[in-house]
CSV table of C-alpha atoms and ligand atoms in Angstrom, one decimal:
chain,number,residue,atom,x,y,z
B,1,UNK,CA,0.0,0.0,0.0
B,2,UNK,CA,1.6,3.3,-1.1
B,3,UNK,CA,0.5,5.6,1.7
B,4,UNK,CA,2.3,8.6,0.4
B,5,UNK,CA,0.7,8.3,-3.0
B,6,UNK,CA,-2.8,7.9,-1.6
B,7,UNK,CA,-3.6,11.6,-1.6
B,8,UNK,CA,-4.0,11.7,2.2
B,9,UNK,CA,-2.5,14.7,4.0
B,10,UNK,CA,-1.4,12.8,7.1
B,11,UNK,CA,-1.5,9.2,8.4
B,12,UNK,CA,-0.8,8.6,12.1
B,13,UNK,CA,0.0,5.3,13.6
B,14,UNK,CA,-1.0,5.0,17.3
B,15,UNK,CA,0.4,2.3,19.6
B,16,UNK,CA,0.0,1.8,23.3
B,17,UNK,CA,1.2,-1.7,24.3
B,18,UNK,CA,-0.1,-1.2,27.9
B,19,UNK,CA,-3.7,-1.0,26.8
B,20,UNK,CA,-3.3,-3.0,23.6
B,21,UNK,CA,-4.2,0.0,21.4
B,22,UNK,CA,-3.2,-0.3,17.7
B,23,UNK,CA,-4.9,2.4,15.6
B,24,UNK,CA,-4.5,4.3,12.4
B,25,UNK,CA,-5.8,7.8,11.9
B,26,UNK,CA,-6.0,9.0,8.3
B,27,UNK,CA,-6.6,12.6,7.5
B,28,UNK,CA,-7.5,12.9,3.8
B,29,UNK,CA,-8.1,16.6,3.6
B,30,UNK,CA,-8.4,19.7,5.9
B,31,UNK,CA,-9.1,22.1,3.0
B,32,UNK,CA,-12.6,22.8,4.3
B,33,UNK,CA,-11.9,22.5,8.0
B,34,UNK,CA,-10.9,19.9,10.6
B,35,UNK,CA,-11.1,16.3,9.2
B,36,UNK,CA,-14.2,14.7,10.7
B,37,UNK,CA,-14.9,11.0,10.5
B,38,UNK,CA,-15.8,8.2,12.8
B,39,UNK,CA,-13.6,5.5,14.5
B,40,UNK,CA,-14.1,2.0,13.2
B,41,UNK,CA,-13.2,-0.8,15.6
B,42,UNK,CA,-12.6,-3.9,13.6
B,43,UNK,CA,-10.4,-7.1,13.7
B,44,UNK,CA,-8.4,-6.3,10.6
B,45,UNK,CA,-6.3,-9.4,9.5
B,46,UNK,CA,-3.2,-7.2,8.8
B,47,UNK,CA,-2.0,-3.7,9.4
B,48,UNK,CA,-1.9,-3.0,5.7
B,49,UNK,CA,-5.6,-3.9,5.5
B,50,UNK,CA,-6.3,-1.4,8.3
B,51,UNK,CA,-4.3,1.4,6.7
B,52,UNK,CA,-6.1,0.8,3.3
B,53,UNK,CA,-9.5,0.9,4.9
B,54,UNK,CA,-8.7,4.1,6.9
B,55,UNK,CA,-7.4,5.8,3.7
B,56,UNK,CA,-10.4,4.8,1.6
B,57,UNK,CA,-12.9,5.8,4.3
B,58,UNK,CA,-11.1,9.1,5.0
B,59,UNK,CA,-11.3,10.1,1.4
B,60,UNK,CA,-15.0,9.3,1.3
B,61,UNK,CA,-15.6,11.5,4.3
B,62,UNK,CA,-13.9,14.5,2.5
B,63,UNK,CA,-16.5,14.1,-0.3
B,64,UNK,CA,-19.4,13.5,2.1
B,65,UNK,CA,-18.6,16.5,4.3
B,66,UNK,CA,-18.1,18.7,1.3
B,67,UNK,CA,-21.4,17.9,-0.4
B,68,UNK,CA,-23.2,18.2,2.9
B,69,UNK,CA,-22.0,21.8,2.9
B,70,UNK,CA,-20.1,21.4,6.2
B,71,UNK,CA,-16.9,23.3,7.2
B,72,UNK,CA,-15.2,20.0,7.6
B,73,UNK,CA,-12.5,18.0,5.8
B,74,UNK,CA,-12.4,14.3,5.8
B,75,UNK,CA,-10.7,11.8,8.0
B,76,UNK,CA,-11.2,8.4,9.6
B,77,UNK,CA,-9.7,6.2,12.2
B,78,UNK,CA,-9.5,2.5,12.6
B,79,UNK,CA,-8.7,0.6,15.8
B,80,UNK,CA,-7.4,-2.9,15.1
B,81,UNK,CA,-9.2,-5.4,17.4
B,82,UNK,CA,-12.5,-7.1,18.2
B,83,UNK,CA,-14.9,-4.6,19.6
B,84,UNK,CA,-16.6,-7.3,21.7
B,85,UNK,CA,-13.5,-8.4,23.5
B,86,UNK,CA,-10.8,-5.7,23.1
B,87,UNK,CA,-12.6,-2.5,23.9
B,88,UNK,CA,-11.6,-1.3,27.3
B,89,UNK,CA,-11.5,2.0,29.2
B,90,UNK,CA,-7.7,2.3,29.0
B,91,UNK,CA,-7.6,1.5,25.3
B,92,UNK,CA,-10.3,4.0,24.5
B,93,UNK,CA,-8.7,6.7,26.6
B,94,UNK,CA,-5.2,6.0,25.1
B,95,UNK,CA,-6.9,6.4,21.7
B,96,UNK,CA,-8.4,9.7,22.9
B,97,UNK,CA,-4.9,11.0,23.9
B,98,UNK,CA,-3.7,10.4,20.3
B,99,UNK,CA,-6.7,12.3,18.9
B,100,UNK,CA,-6.0,15.1,21.3
B,101,UNK,CA,-2.4,15.2,20.2
B,102,UNK,CA,-3.5,16.1,16.7
B,103,UNK,CA,-4.7,19.4,18.2
B,104,UNK,CA,-8.1,19.5,16.4
B,105,UNK,CA,-6.9,18.6,12.9
B,106,UNK,CA,-8.9,15.4,13.3
B,107,UNK,CA,-12.4,15.2,14.9
B,108,UNK,CA,-13.6,11.7,15.8
B,109,UNK,CA,-17.1,10.2,16.1
B,110,UNK,CA,-18.8,6.8,16.1
B,111,UNK,CA,-18.6,4.2,13.3
B,112,UNK,CA,-19.0,0.5,13.0
B,113,UNK,CA,-17.9,-1.1,16.3
B,114,UNK,CA,-18.0,2.1,18.4
B,115,UNK,CA,-21.0,3.7,20.2
B,116,UNK,CA,-22.0,7.1,21.8
B,117,UNK,CA,-20.9,5.6,25.1
B,118,UNK,CA,-17.5,4.8,23.8
B,119,UNK,CA,-17.1,8.3,22.5
B,120,UNK,CA,-17.9,9.6,26.0
B,121,UNK,CA,-14.9,7.6,27.3
B,122,UNK,CA,-12.7,8.9,24.5
B,123,UNK,CA,-13.8,12.4,25.3
B,124,UNK,CA,-12.4,12.1,28.8
B,125,UNK,CA,-9.0,12.6,27.1
B,126,UNK,CA,-9.8,14.8,24.2
B,127,UNK,CA,-11.8,17.9,23.2
B,128,UNK,CA,-12.1,16.5,19.7
B,129,UNK,CA,-14.6,13.6,20.2
B,130,UNK,CA,-18.2,14.1,18.9
B,131,UNK,CA,-21.1,11.8,18.5
B,132,UNK,CA,-21.6,11.7,22.2
B,133,UNK,CA,-24.5,10.7,24.4
B,134,UNK,CA,-27.4,13.1,25.0
B,135,UNK,CA,-26.6,13.2,28.7
B,136,UNK,CA,-23.3,14.9,27.8
B,137,UNK,CA,-25.1,17.3,25.5
B,138,UNK,CA,-24.2,15.1,22.5
B,139,UNK,CA,-26.3,14.3,19.5
B,140,UNK,CA,-27.1,10.7,20.5
B,141,UNK,CA,-28.0,8.1,17.8
B,142,UNK,CA,-27.1,9.6,14.4
B,143,UNK,CA,-29.2,7.1,12.5
B,144,UNK,CA,-32.3,9.2,13.1
B,145,UNK,CA,-31.1,12.0,10.8
B,146,UNK,CA,-29.3,9.5,8.5
B,147,UNK,CA,-32.7,8.0,7.7
B,148,UNK,CA,-34.3,11.4,7.4
B,149,UNK,CA,-31.6,12.4,4.9
B,150,UNK,CA,-32.1,9.2,2.9
B,151,UNK,CA,-35.9,10.0,2.9
B,152,UNK,CA,-35.1,13.5,1.5
B,153,UNK,CA,-32.9,12.0,-1.2
B,154,UNK,CA,-35.6,9.6,-2.1
B,155,UNK,CA,-38.2,12.4,-2.4
B,156,UNK,CA,-35.8,14.3,-4.7
B,157,UNK,CA,-35.3,11.2,-6.8
B,158,UNK,CA,-39.1,10.8,-7.0
B,159,UNK,CA,-39.4,14.4,-8.1
B,160,UNK,CA,-36.7,14.0,-10.7
B,161,UNK,CA,-38.0,10.7,-12.0
B,162,UNK,CA,-41.8,11.0,-11.6
B,163,UNK,CA,-42.4,14.7,-11.2
B,164,UNK,CA,-43.7,14.4,-7.7
B,165,UNK,CA,-41.7,14.3,-4.4
B,166,UNK,CA,-44.3,12.2,-2.7
B,167,UNK,CA,-43.7,8.4,-2.2
B,168,UNK,CA,-47.4,7.8,-1.7
B,169,UNK,CA,-48.5,4.8,-3.7
B,170,UNK,CA,-44.9,3.8,-4.6
B,171,UNK,CA,-43.4,0.5,-3.5
B,172,UNK,CA,-40.1,0.8,-1.7
B,173,UNK,CA,-37.9,-2.3,-1.0
B,174,UNK,CA,-35.7,-1.8,2.1
B,175,UNK,CA,-32.8,-4.2,2.5
B,176,UNK,CA,-31.7,-4.2,6.1
B,177,UNK,CA,-33.9,-2.8,8.9
B,178,UNK,CA,-31.4,-2.1,11.6
B,179,UNK,CA,-31.2,1.5,13.0
B,180,UNK,CA,-31.2,3.4,9.7
B,181,UNK,CA,-33.5,1.0,7.8
B,182,UNK,CA,-36.2,0.9,10.5
B,183,UNK,CA,-36.3,4.7,10.9
B,184,UNK,CA,-36.6,5.0,7.1
B,185,UNK,CA,-39.6,2.6,7.1
B,186,UNK,CA,-41.3,4.8,9.6
B,187,UNK,CA,-40.9,7.8,7.3
B,188,UNK,CA,-42.0,5.9,4.2
B,189,UNK,CA,-45.1,4.5,5.9
B,190,UNK,CA,-46.1,8.0,7.1
B,191,UNK,CA,-45.7,9.3,3.5
B,192,UNK,CA,-48.1,6.6,2.2
B,193,UNK,CA,-45.6,4.3,0.5
B,194,UNK,CA,-46.0,0.5,0.3
B,195,UNK,CA,-42.9,-1.0,1.9
B,196,UNK,CA,-41.3,-4.4,1.6
B,197,UNK,CA,-38.4,-5.3,3.8
B,198,UNK,CA,-35.8,-8.0,4.5
B,199,UNK,CA,-33.0,-8.6,7.0
B,200,UNK,CA,-30.8,-11.5,8.0
B,201,UNK,CA,-31.9,-10.7,11.6
B,202,UNK,CA,-35.5,-12.0,11.8
B,203,UNK,CA,-36.0,-10.1,15.1
B,204,UNK,CA,-35.3,-6.8,13.3
B,205,UNK,CA,-38.0,-7.7,10.7
B,206,UNK,CA,-40.4,-8.7,13.4
B,207,UNK,CA,-39.9,-5.3,15.2
B,208,UNK,CA,-40.8,-3.5,12.0
B,209,UNK,CA,-43.9,-5.6,11.3
B,210,UNK,CA,-45.1,-5.2,14.8
B,211,UNK,CA,-45.0,-1.4,14.4
B,212,UNK,CA,-46.3,-1.4,10.8
B,213,UNK,CA,-48.7,-4.4,10.1
B,214,UNK,CA,-49.1,-3.2,6.5
B,215,UNK,CA,-45.4,-3.7,5.7
B,216,UNK,CA,-44.5,-6.9,3.8
B,217,UNK,CA,-41.4,-9.0,4.4
B,218,UNK,CA,-39.5,-11.4,2.1
B,219,UNK,CA,-36.9,-14.0,3.1
B,220,UNK,CA,-33.7,-12.5,1.7
B,221,UNK,CA,-32.1,-9.8,-0.3
B,222,UNK,CA,-31.9,-11.9,-3.5
B,223,UNK,CA,-35.7,-12.2,-3.4
B,224,UNK,CA,-36.1,-8.5,-2.5
B,225,UNK,CA,-34.1,-7.2,-5.5
B,226,UNK,CA,-36.4,-9.2,-7.8
B,227,UNK,CA,-39.6,-8.1,-6.1
B,228,UNK,CA,-41.5,-5.5,-8.2
B,229,UNK,CA,-40.7,-2.1,-6.6
B,230,UNK,CA,-40.3,1.5,-7.6
B,231,UNK,CA,-37.4,2.2,-5.2
B,232,UNK,CA,-34.7,-0.1,-3.8
B,233,UNK,CA,-33.1,1.1,-0.6
B,234,UNK,CA,-29.9,-0.7,0.5
B,235,UNK,CA,-29.6,-0.1,4.3
B,236,UNK,CA,-27.4,-3.0,5.3
B,237,UNK,CA,-23.7,-3.5,4.4
B,238,UNK,CA,-21.5,-2.0,1.6
B,239,UNK,CA,-21.2,-3.6,-1.8
B,240,UNK,CA,-25.0,-4.0,-2.1
B,241,UNK,CA,-25.0,-3.2,-5.8
B,242,UNK,CA,-22.9,-5.7,-7.8
B,243,UNK,CA,-23.1,-6.9,-11.4
B,244,UNK,CA,-25.6,-9.7,-10.5
B,245,UNK,CA,-27.9,-7.4,-8.5
B,246,UNK,CA,-28.0,-4.6,-11.1
B,247,UNK,CA,-28.8,-7.1,-13.8
B,248,UNK,CA,-32.0,-8.2,-12.1
B,249,UNK,CA,-33.0,-5.1,-10.1
B,250,UNK,CA,-36.7,-4.3,-10.7
B,251,UNK,CA,-36.7,-0.8,-9.2
B,252,UNK,CA,-36.3,2.5,-11.2
B,253,UNK,CA,-34.6,4.3,-8.3
B,254,UNK,CA,-31.9,3.2,-5.9
B,255,UNK,CA,-31.6,5.3,-2.8
B,256,UNK,CA,-30.5,3.9,0.6
B,257,UNK,CA,-28.5,4.5,3.7
B,258,UNK,CA,-25.7,2.0,3.3
B,259,UNK,CA,-22.1,3.3,2.8
B,260,UNK,CA,-20.1,2.2,-0.3
B,261,UNK,CA,-23.1,0.6,-2.1
B,262,UNK,CA,-21.3,0.3,-5.5
B,263,UNK,CA,-19.2,-2.9,-5.6
B,264,UNK,CA,-17.0,-1.3,-8.2
B,265,UNK,CA,-16.9,2.0,-10.1
B,266,UNK,CA,-18.5,0.6,-13.3
B,267,UNK,CA,-21.7,-0.1,-11.4
B,268,UNK,CA,-22.8,3.6,-11.6
B,269,UNK,CA,-22.6,3.4,-15.4
B,270,UNK,CA,-24.4,0.1,-15.5
B,271,UNK,CA,-27.3,1.6,-13.5
B,272,UNK,CA,-27.5,4.6,-15.8
B,273,UNK,CA,-27.6,2.3,-18.9
B,274,UNK,CA,-30.5,0.3,-17.4
B,275,UNK,CA,-32.3,3.6,-16.8
B,276,UNK,CA,-32.1,3.2,-13.0
B,277,UNK,CA,-31.6,6.5,-11.1
B,278,UNK,CA,-28.9,6.1,-8.5
B,279,UNK,CA,-28.9,8.5,-5.5
B,280,UNK,CA,-25.2,8.5,-4.5
B,281,UNK,CA,-24.9,6.9,-1.0
B,282,UNK,CA,-22.6,9.5,0.6
B,283,UNK,CA,-24.9,12.3,-0.5
B,284,UNK,CA,-28.1,10.9,0.9
B,285,UNK,CA,-26.7,9.3,4.0
B,286,UNK,CA,-25.0,12.5,5.2
B,287,UNK,CA,-27.8,13.3,7.7
B,288,UNK,CA,-25.7,11.4,10.3
B,289,UNK,CA,-22.6,13.4,9.9
B,290,UNK,CA,-24.8,16.6,9.9
B,291,UNK,CA,-26.3,15.5,13.2
B,292,UNK,CA,-22.8,14.8,14.7
B,293,UNK,CA,-21.3,18.1,13.3
B,294,UNK,CA,-24.0,20.1,15.0
B,295,UNK,CA,-22.5,19.2,18.4
B,296,UNK,CA,-19.8,21.8,17.6
B,297,UNK,CA,-22.4,24.5,18.0
B,298,UNK,CA,-24.1,23.1,21.1
B,299,UNK,CA,-26.4,20.4,19.8
B,300,UNK,CA,-29.9,21.4,18.5
B,301,UNK,CA,-31.9,18.6,16.9
B,302,UNK,CA,-34.2,21.1,15.1
B,303,UNK,CA,-31.2,22.9,13.6
B,304,UNK,CA,-29.6,19.7,12.5
B,305,UNK,CA,-32.8,18.4,11.0
B,306,UNK,CA,-33.3,21.6,9.1
B,307,UNK,CA,-29.7,21.2,7.7
B,308,UNK,CA,-30.4,17.6,6.8
B,309,UNK,CA,-33.5,18.6,4.9
B,310,UNK,CA,-31.2,20.4,2.5
B,311,UNK,CA,-30.1,17.0,1.2
B,312,UNK,CA,-33.3,17.2,-1.0
B,313,UNK,CA,-32.0,20.3,-2.9
B,314,UNK,CA,-28.5,19.0,-3.3
B,315,UNK,CA,-29.8,15.6,-4.6
B,316,UNK,CA,-32.0,17.4,-7.1
B,317,UNK,CA,-28.9,19.5,-8.3
B,318,UNK,CA,-26.9,16.3,-8.6
B,319,UNK,CA,-29.6,14.6,-10.7
B,320,UNK,CA,-30.0,17.6,-12.9
B,321,UNK,CA,-26.3,18.0,-13.4
B,322,UNK,CA,-25.9,14.3,-14.2
B,323,UNK,CA,-28.7,14.6,-16.9
B,324,UNK,CA,-27.2,17.8,-18.3
B,325,UNK,CA,-23.6,16.5,-18.4
B,326,UNK,CA,-24.6,13.0,-19.6
B,327,UNK,CA,-22.8,11.3,-16.7
B,328,UNK,CA,-24.0,9.1,-13.8
B,329,UNK,CA,-25.2,10.8,-10.6
B,330,UNK,CA,-22.2,9.3,-8.9
B,331,UNK,CA,-19.8,11.2,-11.2
B,332,UNK,CA,-21.9,14.4,-10.9
B,333,UNK,CA,-21.8,14.2,-7.1
B,334,UNK,CA,-18.1,13.7,-7.1
B,335,UNK,CA,-17.7,16.8,-9.3
B,336,UNK,CA,-19.8,19.0,-7.1
B,337,UNK,CA,-17.9,17.8,-4.0
B,338,UNK,CA,-14.5,18.5,-5.6
B,339,UNK,CA,-15.7,21.9,-6.9
B,340,UNK,CA,-16.6,23.0,-3.3
B,341,UNK,CA,-13.3,21.6,-1.9
B,342,UNK,CA,-11.5,23.7,-4.5
B,343,UNK,CA,-13.5,26.9,-4.4
B,344,UNK,CA,-14.2,27.2,-0.7
B,345,UNK,CA,-11.0,25.5,0.4
B,346,UNK,CA,-9.1,28.1,-1.6
B,347,UNK,CA,-10.4,30.9,0.8
B,348,UNK,CA,-7.9,29.7,3.4
B,349,UNK,CA,-5.2,31.2,1.2
B,350,UNK,CA,-6.5,34.7,1.9
B,351,UNK,CA,-4.2,35.7,4.8
B,352,UNK,CA,-5.9,37.0,7.9
B,353,UNK,CA,-4.3,39.4,10.5
B,354,UNK,CA,-2.9,37.6,13.5
M,401,NAD,N1,-26.0,4.9,11.6
M,401,NAD,C1,-25.7,5.9,10.9
M,401,NAD,O1,-25.8,7.1,11.4
M,401,NAD,C2,-25.2,5.8,9.5
M,401,NAD,C3,-24.7,6.9,8.8
M,401,NAD,C4,-24.3,6.8,7.5
M,401,NAD,C5,-24.3,5.5,6.9
M,401,NAD,N2,-24.7,4.4,7.6
M,401,NAD,C6,-24.7,3.1,6.9
M,401,NAD,O2,-26.0,2.6,6.9
M,401,NAD,C7,-25.9,1.2,7.0
M,401,NAD,C8,-26.8,0.7,8.1
M,401,NAD,O3,-26.3,1.3,9.3
M,401,NAD,P1,-27.1,1.0,10.7
M,401,NAD,O4,-26.6,2.0,11.6
M,401,NAD,O5,-28.5,0.9,10.4
M,401,NAD,O6,-26.5,-0.4,11.1
M,401,NAD,P2,-27.3,-1.6,11.8
M,401,NAD,O7,-26.2,-2.6,12.2
M,401,NAD,O8,-28.2,-1.1,12.9
M,401,NAD,O9,-28.3,-2.2,10.7
M,401,NAD,C9,-27.8,-3.0,9.6
M,401,NAD,C10,-28.9,-4.1,9.4
M,401,NAD,O10,-28.6,-4.8,8.2
M,401,NAD,C11,-28.8,-6.2,8.5
M,401,NAD,N3,-28.0,-7.0,7.5
M,401,NAD,C12,-26.7,-7.3,7.5
M,401,NAD,N4,-26.4,-8.0,6.5
M,401,NAD,C13,-27.5,-8.2,5.7
M,401,NAD,C14,-27.8,-8.9,4.6
M,401,NAD,N5,-26.9,-9.5,3.9
M,401,NAD,N6,-29.1,-8.8,4.1
M,401,NAD,C15,-30.1,-8.2,4.8
M,401,NAD,N7,-29.8,-7.5,5.9
M,401,NAD,C16,-28.6,-7.5,6.4
M,401,NAD,C17,-28.4,-6.4,9.9
M,401,NAD,O11,-29.0,-7.6,10.5
M,401,NAD,C18,-28.9,-5.1,10.6
M,401,NAD,O12,-30.3,-5.3,11.0
M,401,NAD,C19,-24.4,0.8,7.1
M,401,NAD,O13,-23.9,0.6,5.8
M,401,NAD,C20,-23.8,2.1,7.7
M,401,NAD,O14,-22.4,2.2,7.3
M,401,NAD,C21,-25.1,4.5,8.9
């Protein structure tokens, strides 16, 4: 892995043998502000694998934060270990000290394998931990606004595709009804959509069906992608859209909360060729980072929700730009994100008096 050629500004290796901490913090860009991105706690097989994941995720955060209109660059941290057995107070606090040592160039938050409560522990050692519990004035569970943002992106896709932003009477297939997926189902049902769900965790499906008896469930994702639907919403793991899935997908719109939905770059083009409108994942799932970022101003749910509602307008701009430029929405979103990093990031070159 050629770290220096990766485009990242800074990569920090953190080691504390006393607590067992082994972590990598990758700062992709600080052009728009401090690099914000969560801390992933995962049993990577090798150090190289951890570094590659941190670099890939940090870059994605630069694009997500830019398109969300935040004054934030992109970064990400990975802690090497099993979150179920290796996560201890000393380890989290040691990690917090490394975050503090970066002096605010990197702001951390939750990700896969870390919780609000973990960030409360990290925050005992650093001013630069966000995504904290509500009892500490934090934003709490960020999946609430993540789902809200996905819903806004879906409304924009409906507007672009069918000329109405309402999902009433549309069938939406939701793959994965964990935190984000189940909040999304609530929004869709309230809007009058017909919803079909699946999840490998049958208890998660049962919880949704108990709340919404009108929702249908199918046995697995392979069945769901073939189920006649207007919108397909991947809300489970990454790589949901691969060659096989795109070939059989019945929906006209793809819009979901999962990160890294495209198994490879060519998938965006394949979707466009099949006439399927793809709402870029990092654009529509930015409600979570918007919720977390709001902590910097003293958390207000109403303010964060108002900002996340803006995902509707940005998504419409992306769809319109994609159509005008003859590219996929994924390419149009990247271009918009890069343009803001260039044009707003450049302002830091105007020298201020000290
Ligand atoms: N939580 C957030 O604020 C947030 C923000 C941005 C992006 N995301 C992304 O959204 C996705 C969902 O996040 P979450 O917080 O809801 O996680 P979660 O763990 O609460 O939910 C994921 C659900 O997907 C299910 N699942 C896993 N594999 C599956 C499969 N093969 N088929 C069907 N279902 C499967 C799980 O059983 C679980 O119920 C992830 O990709 C995450 O990275 C989450």
